[in-house]
Amino acid sequence: MNVQTPPSAEERVEKLQGLGSSRKRVEDARFTQGKGNYVDDIKLPGMLFGDFVRSPYGHARIKSINKDAALALPGVVAVLTAEDLKPLNLHYMPTLAGDVQAVLADEKVLFQNQEVAFVVAEDRYIAADAVDLVEVDYEELPALTDAFKAMDADAPLLREDIKDKMEGAHGPRKHHNHIFHWEEGDEAGASKALADAEVTVEELITYQRVHPCPLETCGCVASMDKINGKLTLWGTFQAPHAVRTVASLITNIPEHNIRVISPDIGGGFGNKVGVYPGYICSAVASIVTGVPIKWVEDRIENLTATAFARDYHMTGKLAATKDGKITGLHCHVLADHGAFDACADPTKFPAGFFHICTGSYDIPVAYVGVDGVYTNKAPGGVAYRCSFRVTEAAYMIERMIDILALKLEMDPVELRMKNFIRKEQFPYASALGWEYDSGDYHTAMQKALDSVSHQALRDEQAQNRAAFDRGETRKLMGIGVAHFTEIVGAGPVKNCDILGLGMFDSCEIRIHPTGSAIARLGTISQGQGHATTFAQILASEIGIPAEDITLEEGDTDTAPYGLGTYGSRSTPVAGAATAMAGRKIRAKAQMIAAYLLEVHEDDLEWDIDRFQVKGNPEAHKTMKEIAFASYNQAIPGLEPGLEAVSYYDPPNMTYPFGAYICVVDVDVDTGVTDVRSFYALDDCGTRINPMIIEGQVHGGLTEALAIAMGQDISYDEIGNVQGGSLMDFFLPTAVETPVWQTDHTTTPSPHHPIGAKGVGESPNVGGVPALSNAVIDAFAHKGLTHSQMPHDHWRVWKTAQSLGLTG
Ligand code: MCN
Ligand code: CUM
């Protein structure tokens, strides 16, 4: 007889591929074989194509538009201008920041490549040809591209449409180019700390305008079915449900008649949070023509007209004692929002979570004030692994700490260690109003220092500097340290909403009779691997192997309402909803098991993938057996089936953190900076899938390298955008990318059901200051306190030259 031994506990755990397993990405079989289904893969019968006529000017009045030649081209179906949208009241659309944005330019253009007319044609080539045939007569106006001049008395009036609007979303407007003033903290207290301080430092720290530049550009297919009145919208949406609600509000199509689908998305990085004119124009064109319309941007359109990132001018001031105890922080930000305030922040926070800028430090008093201004640049603002402006906040404080260390002649690590929030201070109430959930910064920093042999590096640097001075080398070594504190997982509904929609998230689970399952979430993966990792959370909660769980996101007709994926919120919020919905399944499963085993529920205990009778593990029912019973037995007092849904409103955000150390070698004669090594320790609480986390960190660090070392979307005085194509905009390849060394500590979140914190944006938050600090540190002994990013070869060479170091 063949007696099979039952699988051991370890084997059963292994089979689940639950929490902590480096399960391979289930998405990749599709992606690596060209079987993804992106927006541009959607082809519907009779589909037409849209393309935009865009402004060549940064600021100009539109005197006339002549469509005749374009309409005469065979294959052209329509040319829409603002005049056509006005009767529908759709020539402006609401932005996520309480402003309005022109869908098609109304009398004026306000940034280069702004949408002026929408051509609809039988194929995209005809549409492109017709774009060239639309004649627009412009009268050029003086452009405003320097945010520091936006509120000058003689600054040009940009937004004529709101010139009489005295109130911004957050208080009175001070000037016709002023958007908002927003502040947090104790200004008098911070000023007093500075006035009383033994040592102070001050610096203007600019985080340049950059762009997330996802591989797939933005696009959509709009299909209005005139027979049943249903509008279906496939698009590059990071928040499909919110798009559905906004679409219903602005078109008056009832929400149940709108179906929004985010298919596979080829990278979002925040670029796909906003609503763009292309979506509206495609929907309008489809409603009017009754046929499907596709619109997909090209690379230049994406880089120059969709959500940019950063463009923050931050004046930081730190007060400290002579021995390096920080006593206060004061920061003012001039925020360049471009021509329309289309910043995608939770509505109450026009500067996002910038007020996490006290960072990892126990700073007794702090103040931030932010003024947003209009300029003749593309709108947007929050994108690019930013955690709602945490990137800017971390950059400011981590640069200021290095500047203070220099003034105090103290090692920047020692200064950090001295001011870190201590482990026993958590939960920690920051001076700017946040409650940090958990952290152990000293342990993380020490592990980082030991891993890279920090002291040996400093010794080597001292030798390098001496050798440089003796003329034996032309390279300077720089060591950059950063310790960041992130804030991710918006939520709580009481603090965070988008246009009134509270930022909860959701998961709905349905167990099938044979013991497999489908889970649907309100979030949407853009490459983060949700289908892999959220099944893992569930596997550990309900004892069904991850491979037997289908995960679905992005279709508003089937997924429960959620606020989408950005701000690294999926794990903190939808991940929590997944665990909670799983627990509801388990609670019902327990009742079923009790009935089947003829015991009281309290006599059962959960064990990996089953309920067993306490003290008698042989008497058990596996989740698979319970699933079948739920469909097959009439259990008194219970409905058939096994389903659950959770809408999760997190009690707080999560505060991941990390310690990064970077070593660079700068060639002073060429400005070429070689990243010799980069060590990144991340603590994101309980780790669901270590391999996916590592992938997230590698991607985020590569984007940090891109920003710190080369990316820049700048404008000349007349409003021409520079860096608007990949000829000028730096996108690192494997050639420029160094080897990333990753590490971790694990400090669970006390309020998240499985203790997990987000991680998707952390490497960008910490990576940029570490790289920037390293480059500046290379010159610190020659008197350099700060230099402007990006640290491209030219700028670094100019720095060397200004310090008298070039040959
Ligand atoms: N994860 C984990 N354990 C944790 C935390 C996260 O295993 N403790 C896993 C998650 O389960 C998920 C991934 O790591 O599979 C990222 O999770 P999370 O930090 O919750 O972030 P989101 O899923 O909400 O993704 C958003 C975040 C943002 S805001 C940007 S911007 C960014 C980023 O993700 N855009 C990306 N990483 C990206 N990665 C890819 N490939 N493409 C993008 O567009
Ligand atoms: Cu701020 S970029 Mo991400 O939040 O999608």
Tab-separated table of C-alpha atoms in Angstrom, residues 96 237-246 255 262 272-274 344-347 388 489-493 495-507 520-526 530 553-554 556 559-570 573-575 577 646-650:
chain	number	residue	atom	x	y	z
A	96	LEU	CA	-7.655	68.229	-9.216
A	237	PHE	CA	-5.513	56.149	-15.787
A	238	GLN	CA	-3.878	55.681	-12.391
A	239	ALA	CA	-7.266	56.314	-10.777
A	240	PRO	CA	-10.033	54.874	-12.986
A	241	HIS	CA	-12.912	55.308	-10.538
A	242	ALA	CA	-12.096	58.958	-9.938
A	243	VAL	CA	-11.976	59.444	-13.709
A	244	ARG	CA	-15.447	57.920	-13.976
A	245	THR	CA	-16.890	60.229	-11.321
A	246	VAL	CA	-15.251	63.332	-12.802
A	255	GLU	CA	-22.197	57.476	-13.698
A	262	SER	CA	-7.335	51.002	-17.310
A	272	LYS	CA	-1.120	59.280	-15.460
A	273	VAL	CA	-2.933	60.644	-12.425
A	274	GLY	CA	-4.209	63.803	-14.058
A	344	ALA	CA	-2.612	66.233	-8.217
A	345	ASP	CA	-2.582	66.475	-4.431
A	346	PRO	CA	-5.160	65.565	-1.842
A	347	THR	CA	-7.431	68.611	-2.030
A	388	PHE	CA	3.081	64.237	-2.924
A	489	GLY	CA	-0.769	55.690	2.248
A	490	ALA	CA	-3.295	58.501	1.909
A	491	GLY	CA	-5.918	58.182	3.598
A	492	PRO	CA	-7.264	58.864	6.342
A	493	VAL	CA	-10.525	59.962	4.738
A	495	ASN	CA	-7.668	64.370	6.128
A	496	CYS	CA	-7.337	63.288	2.526
A	497	ASP	CA	-9.797	63.560	-0.314
A	498	ILE	CA	-9.654	64.263	-4.010
A	499	LEU	CA	-12.428	66.611	-5.064
A	500	GLY	CA	-14.464	65.382	-2.117
A	501	LEU	CA	-13.791	61.681	-2.696
A	502	GLY	CA	-12.289	60.308	0.512
A	503	MET	CA	-9.053	58.425	0.013
A	504	PHE	CA	-10.007	54.972	1.254
A	505	ASP	CA	-9.400	51.861	-0.807
A	506	SER	CA	-11.030	48.549	-1.361
A	507	CYS	CA	-10.861	44.841	-2.025
A	520	ARG	CA	-10.663	42.797	-7.198
A	521	LEU	CA	-9.093	46.015	-5.930
A	522	GLY	CA	-9.682	49.731	-6.325
A	523	THR	CA	-6.033	50.285	-7.260
A	524	ILE	CA	-4.283	49.775	-10.606
A	525	SER	CA	-0.833	48.406	-11.277
A	526	GLN	CA	1.390	50.193	-13.776
A	530	HIS	CA	0.052	44.002	-7.856
A	553	GLU	CA	-7.919	45.872	-11.141
A	554	GLY	CA	-8.836	48.792	-13.312
A	556	THR	CA	-14.935	50.309	-12.924
A	559	ALA	CA	-13.790	46.526	-9.324
A	560	PRO	CA	-14.988	48.029	-6.062
A	561	TYR	CA	-14.619	51.821	-5.822
A	562	GLY	CA	-11.104	52.892	-4.976
A	563	LEU	CA	-8.959	55.959	-5.317
A	564	GLY	CA	-6.225	54.370	-7.400
A	565	THR	CA	-2.492	53.889	-7.381
A	566	TYR	CA	-0.127	56.778	-6.647
A	567	GLY	CA	1.574	58.121	-3.539
A	568	SER	CA	2.714	54.528	-2.794
A	569	ARG	CA	-0.727	54.048	-1.319
A	570	SER	CA	-1.651	50.651	-2.740
A	573	VAL	CA	-4.476	51.199	1.859
A	574	ALA	CA	-5.660	48.584	-0.677
A	575	GLY	CA	-3.211	46.082	0.816
A	577	ALA	CA	-8.306	46.282	2.584
A	646	SER	CA	-13.602	45.666	2.603
A	647	TYR	CA	-13.484	49.413	2.207
A	648	TYR	CA	-10.510	50.443	4.271
A	649	ASP	CA	-10.053	53.884	5.745
A	650	PRO	CA	-6.548	53.846	7.235
